[in-house]
Tab-separated table of C-alpha atoms in Angstrom:
chain	number	residue	atom	x	y	z
G	425	MET	CA	64.254	225.712	80.162
G	426	LYS	CA	64.882	223.744	76.982
G	427	GLU	CA	61.743	222.408	75.322
G	428	THR	CA	60.962	220.289	72.265
G	429	ALA	CA	58.458	221.361	69.655
G	430	SER	CA	55.672	219.503	71.397
G	431	VAL	CA	56.688	218.386	74.895
G	432	SER	CA	57.523	220.661	77.806
G	433	LYS	CA	59.802	219.466	80.601
G	434	TYR	CA	57.711	221.617	82.926
G	435	ARG	CA	55.039	218.897	82.712
G	436	TRP	CA	56.770	217.025	85.542
G	437	ILE	CA	56.732	220.098	87.803
G	438	VAL	CA	52.997	220.462	87.161
G	439	LEU	CA	52.403	216.784	87.877
G	440	PHE	CA	54.419	216.649	91.088
G	441	THR	CA	52.954	219.837	92.547
G	442	ILE	CA	49.416	218.510	92.000
G	443	PHE	CA	50.320	215.113	93.490
G	444	PRO	CA	50.731	216.249	97.150
G	445	VAL	CA	47.480	218.256	97.096
G	446	ILE	CA	45.552	215.118	96.102
G	447	VAL	CA	47.399	213.298	98.903
G	448	ALA	CA	46.280	216.056	101.287
G	449	THR	CA	42.564	215.848	100.431
G	450	GLU	CA	42.580	212.071	100.938
G	451	MET	CA	44.446	212.512	104.250
G	452	MET	CA	41.690	214.883	105.349
G	453	TRP	CA	39.104	212.259	104.424
G	454	LEU	CA	40.551	209.474	106.585
G	455	THR	CA	42.184	211.524	109.368
G	456	ILE	CA	39.900	210.145	112.079
G	457	ALA	CA	39.030	206.731	110.552
G	458	PRO	CA	41.818	204.722	112.257
G	459	ILE	CA	41.148	206.358	115.638
G	460	SER	CA	37.338	206.499	115.499
G	461	SER	CA	36.781	205.029	118.979
G	462	ILE	CA	39.253	207.511	120.512
G	463	ALA	CA	37.554	210.386	118.627
G	464	SER	CA	34.115	209.249	119.785
G	465	GLU	CA	35.274	209.377	123.400
G	466	PHE	CA	37.143	212.685	122.952
G	467	TYR	CA	34.153	214.505	121.423
G	468	GLY	CA	31.511	212.681	123.454
G	469	VAL	CA	29.514	211.704	120.362
G	470	SER	CA	28.304	208.411	118.896
G	471	SER	CA	30.317	206.274	116.504
G	472	LEU	CA	27.728	207.044	113.804
G	473	GLN	CA	28.446	210.766	114.169
G	474	ILE	CA	32.173	210.076	113.873
G	475	ASP	CA	31.504	207.988	110.748
G	476	MET	CA	29.900	211.071	109.170
G	477	LEU	CA	33.396	212.589	108.926
G	478	SER	CA	34.195	209.908	106.337
G	479	VAL	CA	30.736	209.571	104.792
G	480	SER	CA	30.783	213.315	104.034
G	481	TYR	CA	33.261	212.640	101.221
G	482	MET	CA	30.986	210.140	99.461
G	483	MET	CA	27.975	212.422	99.829
G	484	MET	CA	29.726	215.534	98.546
G	485	PHE	CA	31.387	213.689	95.663
G	486	ILE	CA	27.997	212.516	94.397
G	487	VAL	CA	26.635	216.081	94.600
G	488	PHE	CA	29.649	217.967	93.216
G	489	SER	CA	31.265	215.573	90.726
G	490	ILE	CA	29.284	216.840	87.731
G	491	PRO	CA	29.775	220.554	88.631
G	492	ALA	CA	33.508	219.845	89.024
G	493	SER	CA	33.610	218.171	85.613
G	494	TRP	CA	31.874	221.206	84.117
G	495	VAL	CA	34.500	223.521	85.621
G	496	VAL	CA	37.343	221.315	84.322
G	497	ASP	CA	35.972	221.266	80.765
G	498	ARG	CA	34.630	224.816	80.623
G	499	PHE	CA	37.412	226.737	82.390
G	500	GLY	CA	40.349	224.315	82.436
G	501	TYR	CA	41.862	221.956	84.967
G	502	ARG	CA	43.713	224.731	86.824
G	503	LYS	CA	40.528	226.574	87.835
G	504	SER	CA	39.196	223.298	89.228
G	505	PHE	CA	42.506	222.706	90.990
G	506	LEU	CA	42.405	226.190	92.553
G	507	ILE	CA	38.907	225.538	93.927
G	508	GLY	CA	39.832	222.128	95.340
G	509	ALA	CA	43.165	223.233	96.813
G	510	SER	CA	41.658	226.355	98.389
G	511	LEU	CA	38.791	224.447	100.013
G	512	THR	CA	41.228	221.853	101.354
G	513	ALA	CA	43.606	224.450	102.816
G	514	VAL	CA	41.031	226.932	104.166
G	515	PHE	CA	38.630	224.469	105.776
G	516	GLY	CA	41.458	222.202	106.881
G	517	THR	CA	42.642	225.234	108.845
G	518	VAL	CA	39.131	225.898	110.189
G	519	ARG	CA	38.967	222.269	111.302
G	520	ALA	CA	42.265	222.675	113.154
G	521	VAL	CA	41.460	226.031	114.790
G	522	PHE	CA	38.152	224.705	116.174
G	523	ALA	CA	39.475	221.180	116.765
G	524	ASN	CA	37.735	220.888	120.164
G	525	GLN	CA	34.252	221.608	118.776
G	526	PHE	CA	32.848	218.598	116.942
G	527	THR	CA	30.028	220.465	115.175
G	528	ILE	CA	32.439	222.915	113.542
G	529	VAL	CA	34.887	220.108	112.709
G	530	LEU	CA	32.057	218.214	110.967
G	531	ILE	CA	30.870	221.282	109.026
G	532	ALA	CA	34.458	222.025	107.949
G	533	GLN	CA	34.840	218.396	106.872
G	534	PHE	CA	31.862	218.737	104.513
G	535	PHE	CA	33.453	221.809	102.909
G	536	ILE	CA	36.790	219.981	102.541
G	537	ALA	CA	34.841	217.121	100.939
G	538	VAL	CA	33.389	219.521	98.357
G	539	GLY	CA	36.938	220.139	97.152
G	540	GLN	CA	37.724	216.478	96.484
G	541	PRO	CA	35.984	216.089	93.079
G	542	PHE	CA	37.588	219.339	91.901
G	543	LEU	CA	40.957	217.684	92.527
G	544	LEU	CA	40.288	214.093	91.460
G	545	ASN	CA	38.430	214.937	88.246
G	546	ILE	CA	41.555	216.507	86.725
G	547	SER	CA	43.490	213.217	86.762
G	548	THR	CA	43.199	212.639	83.010
G	549	LYS	CA	42.888	216.303	81.949
G	550	VAL	CA	46.393	217.140	83.186
G	551	PRO	CA	47.998	214.298	81.159
G	552	ALA	CA	45.957	215.334	78.089
G	553	ASN	CA	47.148	218.958	78.366
G	554	TRP	CA	50.800	218.278	79.167
G	555	PHE	CA	51.885	214.755	78.235
G	556	PRO	CA	52.434	212.888	74.957
G	557	ALA	CA	50.156	209.879	74.361
G	558	THR	CA	52.995	207.495	75.213
G	559	GLU	CA	53.170	208.926	78.769
G	560	ARG	CA	49.533	209.579	79.596
G	561	SER	CA	48.768	206.328	81.411
G	562	THR	CA	51.930	206.867	83.466
G	563	ALA	CA	50.919	210.440	84.356
G	564	ALA	CA	47.345	209.388	85.174
G	565	GLY	CA	48.810	206.530	87.239
G	566	ILE	CA	50.931	208.918	89.281
G	567	LEU	CA	47.925	211.138	90.067
G	568	THR	CA	45.826	208.091	90.923
G	569	MET	CA	48.640	206.822	93.140
G	570	ALA	CA	48.383	210.111	95.067
G	571	GLN	CA	44.939	208.985	96.241
G	572	TYR	CA	46.356	205.705	97.497
G	573	VAL	CA	49.188	207.451	99.334
G	574	GLY	CA	46.541	209.694	100.906
G	575	PHE	CA	44.660	206.587	102.072
G	576	ALA	CA	47.777	205.047	103.611
G	577	VAL	CA	49.242	208.078	105.450
G	578	PRO	CA	46.485	208.604	108.052
G	579	MET	CA	46.196	204.858	108.643
G	580	ILE	CA	49.820	204.880	109.772
G	581	VAL	CA	50.292	208.425	111.080
G	582	SER	CA	47.029	209.266	112.896
G	583	PRO	CA	47.345	206.565	115.609
G	584	MET	CA	51.018	207.464	116.160
G	585	ILE	CA	50.355	211.204	116.567
G	586	VAL	CA	47.325	210.764	118.835
G	587	ALA	CA	49.200	208.254	120.992
G	588	ASN	CA	51.843	210.903	121.719
G	589	HIS	CA	49.819	214.116	121.500
G	590	SER	CA	46.094	214.709	120.931
G	591	ILE	CA	43.376	214.932	118.283
G	592	PRO	CA	43.606	218.768	118.062
G	593	TYR	CA	47.363	218.422	117.505
G	594	LEU	CA	46.693	215.850	114.746
G	595	LEU	CA	44.265	218.198	112.970
G	596	LYS	CA	46.802	221.028	113.173
G	597	VAL	CA	49.540	218.864	111.618
G	598	PHE	CA	47.280	217.808	108.745
G	599	ALA	CA	46.114	221.413	108.217
G	600	MET	CA	49.697	222.641	108.002
G	601	ILE	CA	50.498	219.970	105.419
G	602	ALA	CA	47.412	220.897	103.369
G	603	VAL	CA	48.208	224.619	103.410
G	604	ILE	CA	51.856	224.154	102.383
G	605	PHE	CA	51.035	221.722	99.579
G	606	SER	CA	48.132	223.848	98.304
G	607	VAL	CA	50.165	227.064	98.192
G	608	ILE	CA	52.985	225.327	96.293
G	609	GLY	CA	50.495	223.811	93.850
G	610	ILE	CA	48.727	227.117	93.224
G	611	ILE	CA	52.045	228.875	92.564
G	612	PHE	CA	53.570	226.336	90.198
G	613	THR	CA	50.692	224.866	88.177
G	614	ARG	CA	49.917	226.122	84.662
G	615	GLU	CA	46.976	225.241	82.425
G	616	LYS	CA	48.939	224.324	79.301
G	617	PRO	CA	52.522	224.429	78.021
G	618	SER	CA	53.608	227.536	76.133
G	619	VAL	CA	54.625	225.350	73.180
G	620	ALA	CA	52.288	223.345	70.963
G	621	PRO	CA	50.182	220.765	72.825
G	622	PRO	CA	51.740	217.289	73.117
G	623	GLY	CA	49.143	215.521	70.987
G	624	PRO	CA	46.152	216.077	68.689
G	625	MET	CA	43.523	218.223	70.364
G	626	ALA	CA	39.938	216.995	70.557
G	627	PRO	CA	37.157	219.371	69.510
G	628	LYS	CA	36.056	221.287	72.594
G	629	GLU	CA	32.812	219.932	74.011
G	630	ASP	CA	31.941	221.368	77.401
G	631	LEU	CA	29.776	219.406	79.811
G	632	SER	CA	26.172	219.586	78.615
G	633	LEU	CA	23.130	217.375	78.162
G	634	GLU	CA	24.233	216.833	74.564
G	635	SER	CA	27.732	215.724	75.554
G	636	LEU	CA	26.311	213.406	78.237
G	637	LYS	CA	23.959	211.924	75.633
G	638	LYS	CA	26.913	211.232	73.354
G	639	LEU	CA	28.802	209.692	76.244
G	640	PHE	CA	26.005	207.289	77.104
G	641	LYS	CA	25.573	206.266	73.474
G	642	ASN	CA	29.279	205.387	73.244
G	643	LYS	CA	29.377	201.585	73.687
G	644	GLY	CA	33.133	201.473	74.234
G	645	TYR	CA	32.944	204.065	76.996
G	646	LEU	CA	29.925	202.348	78.582
G	647	MET	CA	31.925	199.112	78.841
G	648	ILE	CA	34.705	200.956	80.672
G	649	LEU	CA	32.102	202.664	82.871
G	650	SER	CA	30.536	199.283	83.725
G	651	VAL	CA	33.905	197.760	84.661
G	652	CYS	CA	34.794	200.793	86.799
G	653	PHE	CA	31.371	200.721	88.484
G	654	ILE	CA	31.907	197.121	89.583
G	655	SER	CA	35.637	197.329	90.353
G	656	MET	CA	35.525	200.588	92.294
G	657	GLY	CA	32.468	199.446	94.240
G	658	ILE	CA	34.252	196.247	95.251
G	659	PHE	CA	37.425	198.177	96.129
G	660	ASN	CA	35.505	200.565	98.398
G	661	ALA	CA	33.653	197.673	100.027
G	662	ILE	CA	36.838	195.711	100.764
G	663	LEU	CA	38.698	198.790	102.024
G	664	THR	CA	35.786	199.739	104.274
G	665	LEU	CA	34.950	196.235	105.505
G	666	THR	CA	38.369	194.569	105.766
G	667	GLU	CA	37.943	193.814	109.458
G	668	ALA	CA	34.404	192.444	108.996
G	669	ILE	CA	35.591	190.224	106.122
G	670	LEU	CA	38.588	188.760	107.946
G	671	THR	CA	37.670	188.405	111.625
G	672	PRO	CA	35.329	185.424	110.955
G	673	HIS	CA	38.469	183.629	109.685
G	674	GLY	CA	40.113	183.894	113.104
G	675	ILE	CA	42.065	187.031	112.151
G	676	THR	CA	42.437	189.644	114.912
G	677	SER	CA	41.546	193.307	114.419
G	678	ALA	CA	45.246	194.240	114.497
G	679	GLN	CA	46.056	191.611	111.864
G	680	ALA	CA	43.122	192.790	109.735
G	681	GLY	CA	44.580	196.307	109.875
G	682	ILE	CA	47.918	195.007	108.609
G	683	VAL	CA	46.172	193.083	105.807
G	684	GLY	CA	44.403	196.324	104.836
G	685	SER	CA	47.705	198.209	104.844
G	686	VAL	CA	49.311	195.574	102.594
G	687	PHE	CA	46.313	195.903	100.253
G	688	VAL	CA	46.839	199.687	99.946
G	689	VAL	CA	50.660	199.668	99.773
G	690	ALA	CA	50.621	196.991	97.054
G	691	GLY	CA	48.110	199.164	95.220
G	692	VAL	CA	50.455	202.160	95.378
G	693	ILE	CA	53.184	200.041	93.776
G	694	GLY	CA	50.782	198.681	91.172
G	695	ALA	CA	49.603	202.185	90.240
G	696	VAL	CA	53.198	203.017	89.280
G	697	VAL	CA	54.318	199.749	87.713
G	698	LEU	CA	51.336	198.707	85.587
G	699	PRO	CA	50.706	202.070	83.824
G	700	ILE	CA	54.416	202.365	82.966
G	701	ILE	CA	54.417	198.883	81.414
G	702	SER	CA	51.162	199.717	79.614
G	703	ASP	CA	52.693	202.868	78.116
G	704	LYS	CA	55.900	201.049	77.131
G	705	THR	CA	54.051	198.205	75.402
G	706	GLY	CA	51.272	200.338	73.950
G	707	LYS	CA	48.710	197.855	75.289
G	708	ARG	CA	45.806	198.275	77.689
G	709	LYS	CA	43.259	195.501	77.117
G	710	VAL	CA	45.652	192.742	78.191
G	711	PHE	CA	46.072	194.468	81.567
G	712	PHE	CA	42.302	194.560	82.085
G	713	LEU	CA	41.984	190.846	81.317
G	714	GLY	CA	45.006	189.878	83.409
G	715	ALA	CA	44.001	191.953	86.437
G	716	ILE	CA	40.403	190.744	86.566
G	717	GLY	CA	41.467	187.153	85.862
G	718	LEU	CA	43.733	187.260	88.942
G	719	LEU	CA	41.217	189.113	91.119
G	720	VAL	CA	38.708	186.247	90.926
G	721	PRO	CA	40.994	183.754	92.782
G	722	ALA	CA	42.226	186.555	95.062
G	723	TYR	CA	38.682	187.301	96.241
G	724	LEU	CA	38.070	183.577	96.634
G	725	GLY	CA	41.122	183.619	98.910
G	726	PHE	CA	39.534	186.375	101.030
G	727	THR	CA	36.425	184.179	101.207
G	728	PHE	CA	37.905	180.844	102.240
G	729	LEU	CA	41.529	181.197	103.443
G	730	HIS	CA	42.279	181.163	107.179
G	731	SER	CA	46.063	181.470	107.117
G	732	TYR	CA	47.269	184.961	108.078
G	733	GLY	CA	50.324	184.650	105.824
G	734	MET	CA	48.234	183.543	102.846
G	735	LEU	CA	45.763	186.381	103.424
G	736	LEU	CA	48.637	188.873	103.393
G	737	ALA	CA	49.763	187.449	100.050
G	738	VAL	CA	46.222	187.556	98.647
G	739	ALA	CA	45.788	191.159	99.855
G	740	GLY	CA	49.024	192.154	98.125
G	741	LEU	CA	47.927	190.532	94.859
G	742	ALA	CA	44.411	192.016	94.994
G	743	GLY	CA	45.631	195.525	95.865
G	744	PHE	CA	48.352	195.482	93.200
G	745	MET	CA	45.878	194.447	90.516
G	746	ILE	CA	42.725	196.405	91.328
G	747	MET	CA	44.494	199.657	92.219
G	748	GLY	CA	47.232	199.237	89.616
G	749	VAL	CA	44.881	198.801	86.678
G	750	ALA	CA	42.589	201.699	87.743
G	751	PRO	CA	44.607	204.540	86.124
G	752	ILE	CA	44.864	202.538	82.899
G	753	LEU	CA	41.077	202.145	82.918
G	754	PHE	CA	40.632	205.869	83.613
G	755	GLN	CA	42.922	206.870	80.746
G	756	HIS	CA	41.357	204.341	78.386
G	757	GLY	CA	37.908	205.618	79.290
G	758	SER	CA	38.953	209.187	78.492
G	759	GLU	CA	40.251	208.078	75.099
G	760	MET	CA	37.128	206.018	74.401
G	761	ALA	CA	35.043	209.120	75.174
G	762	TYR	CA	36.842	211.199	72.497
G	763	PRO	CA	35.917	213.944	71.636
G	764	ILE	CA	34.118	214.460	74.959
G	765	GLN	CA	36.528	216.203	77.278
G	766	GLU	CA	38.454	214.468	80.037
G	767	GLY	CA	36.750	216.259	82.921
G	768	THR	CA	33.350	214.928	81.868
G	769	SER	CA	34.420	211.373	81.042
G	770	LEU	CA	36.533	210.855	84.181
G	771	GLY	CA	34.011	212.675	86.359
G	772	MET	CA	31.276	210.225	85.354
G	773	ILE	CA	33.553	207.247	86.056
G	774	LEU	CA	34.476	208.543	89.523
G	775	LEU	CA	30.850	209.429	90.253
G	776	MET	CA	29.721	205.894	89.382
G	777	GLY	CA	32.496	204.545	91.601
G	778	GLN	CA	31.259	206.540	94.593
G	779	ILE	CA	27.670	205.392	94.039
G	780	SER	CA	28.678	201.747	93.645
G	781	GLY	CA	30.949	201.993	96.698
G	782	ALA	CA	28.070	203.035	98.945
G	783	LEU	CA	25.744	200.498	97.279
G	784	PHE	CA	28.136	197.552	97.625
G	785	VAL	CA	28.879	198.299	101.289
G	786	TYR	CA	25.130	198.339	101.922
G	787	LEU	CA	24.517	195.110	99.953
G	788	PHE	CA	27.404	193.405	101.743
G	789	GLU	CA	25.791	194.159	105.105
G	790	VAL	CA	22.358	193.029	103.856
G	791	PHE	CA	23.662	189.696	102.542
G	792	LYS	CA	25.761	189.179	105.685
G	793	ASP	CA	22.756	189.767	107.963
G	794	MET	CA	20.537	187.601	105.784
G	795	SER	CA	22.933	184.637	105.771
G	796	GLY	CA	24.648	185.144	109.114
G	797	THR	CA	28.063	184.825	107.424
G	798	VAL	CA	30.393	186.853	105.201
G	799	THR	CA	30.701	183.946	102.749
G	800	LEU	CA	27.575	184.863	100.780
G	801	PRO	CA	28.467	188.555	100.212
G	802	MET	CA	32.057	187.583	99.361
G	803	LEU	CA	30.794	185.087	96.775
G	804	MET	CA	28.694	187.942	95.394
G	805	ILE	CA	31.924	189.942	94.989
G	806	VAL	CA	33.590	186.976	93.247
G	807	ALA	CA	30.610	186.602	90.875
G	808	LEU	CA	30.537	190.321	90.025
G	809	THR	CA	34.270	190.241	89.288
G	810	ALA	CA	33.831	187.227	87.000
G	811	ILE	CA	31.059	189.075	85.148
G	812	GLU	CA	33.636	191.715	84.189
G	813	LEU	CA	35.686	189.226	82.124
G	814	PRO	CA	33.335	189.001	79.091
G	815	ILE	CA	32.937	192.800	79.220
G	816	VAL	CA	36.668	193.549	79.086
G	817	ALA	CA	37.105	190.872	76.401
G	818	ARG	CA	34.968	193.068	74.129
G	819	ILE	CA	36.812	196.308	74.875
G	820	GLU	CA	38.842	197.594	71.938
G	821	GLU	CA	42.149	199.424	72.023
G	822	THR	CA	41.711	203.139	71.286
G	823	HIS	CA	43.436	205.419	68.757
G	824	TYR	CA	46.326	205.351	71.262
G	825	HIS	CA	48.700	203.704	68.752
G	826	HIS	CA	47.889	206.321	66.138
G	827	LEU	CA	48.578	209.127	68.589
G	828	ALA	CA	51.894	207.549	69.539
G	829	GLU	CA	52.894	207.192	65.884
G	830	VAL	CA	51.978	210.822	65.135
G	831	GLU	CA	54.029	212.077	68.064
G	832	THR	CA	56.998	209.820	67.215
G	833	GLN	CA	57.117	211.298	63.714
G	834	ARG	CA	57.214	214.904	64.973
């Protein structure tokens, strides 16, 4: 394999063997979500108990995000990947073998959920280890896109499989996918290239109280963290509550499902397109301003539009922007956190996103019950999005240009 002095071609093999494992963990998360009523009847349990299969991921991420970040920074991304992939494959198999016993399925789901932060928290560490600065947003975008693909697959596939087979058959199919992807990833991933690293290396600072103190004194990083807290919370709320948001507008449940699918698919496209353009232009701040500026009218559309066609268009715009700009924010946050390592900086961002997701879903329901309409909580979402504009206006570009110049001269 021919390599340059600083960039290994093997980086793409590493990236695209990690990608399907992240897809697999997200598939495990939402396996039952689109068929929750069928699952409730099959297992003879309440809808709240079925919801715990999804809620387990939020709960475990909050508990294990910081330990996962510590593993990433202390032992390297690959150790974290091995933990996450193994938990996904092993307990995905347990879930399939005991597919008829809800208690065991739920326990296995919690163990699968433990693996998620060990997989997601490497999304900027892998680019830092393997990719030049001019490709890092693209690489982070591809790994972030894996999450979106993982959201979309069960929404489409689970109802189709259960319609023709059964829930145990569905769990077996997903387990097989997880095992195959995990084994391939474990075989082919490497911690770092054998040649010199593809960019200047930050001083090693493992996760500690001191490094967290530095992180929370870093104003640039705190601005990114604030934007991610709001944006990810809104994203989780809209993804979770799409039907509740749209049905008061005369939209059927089936149409709401299609609007949600358009939202996710557009996000998958955005997660590829926007980071590539960002890397090519060497700009990040303009994407933050543009995305948030367009999200304000998009969320107003969700609030007041009644046309199904217009809502599809608004969903496509909102998904493309909010999900497309996310990997750029993640990468920018990691660079703002320099020299704190990527596992710590990204782990805190993802942790805040999980907390805000649960909080915003709760607040949405509170405001909806208080007002008797979804208009008030949707206007709250619009206002929170608008608040982000003066924050992103103050965000500075990082040393990204300097890194690119250094690597170009090599």
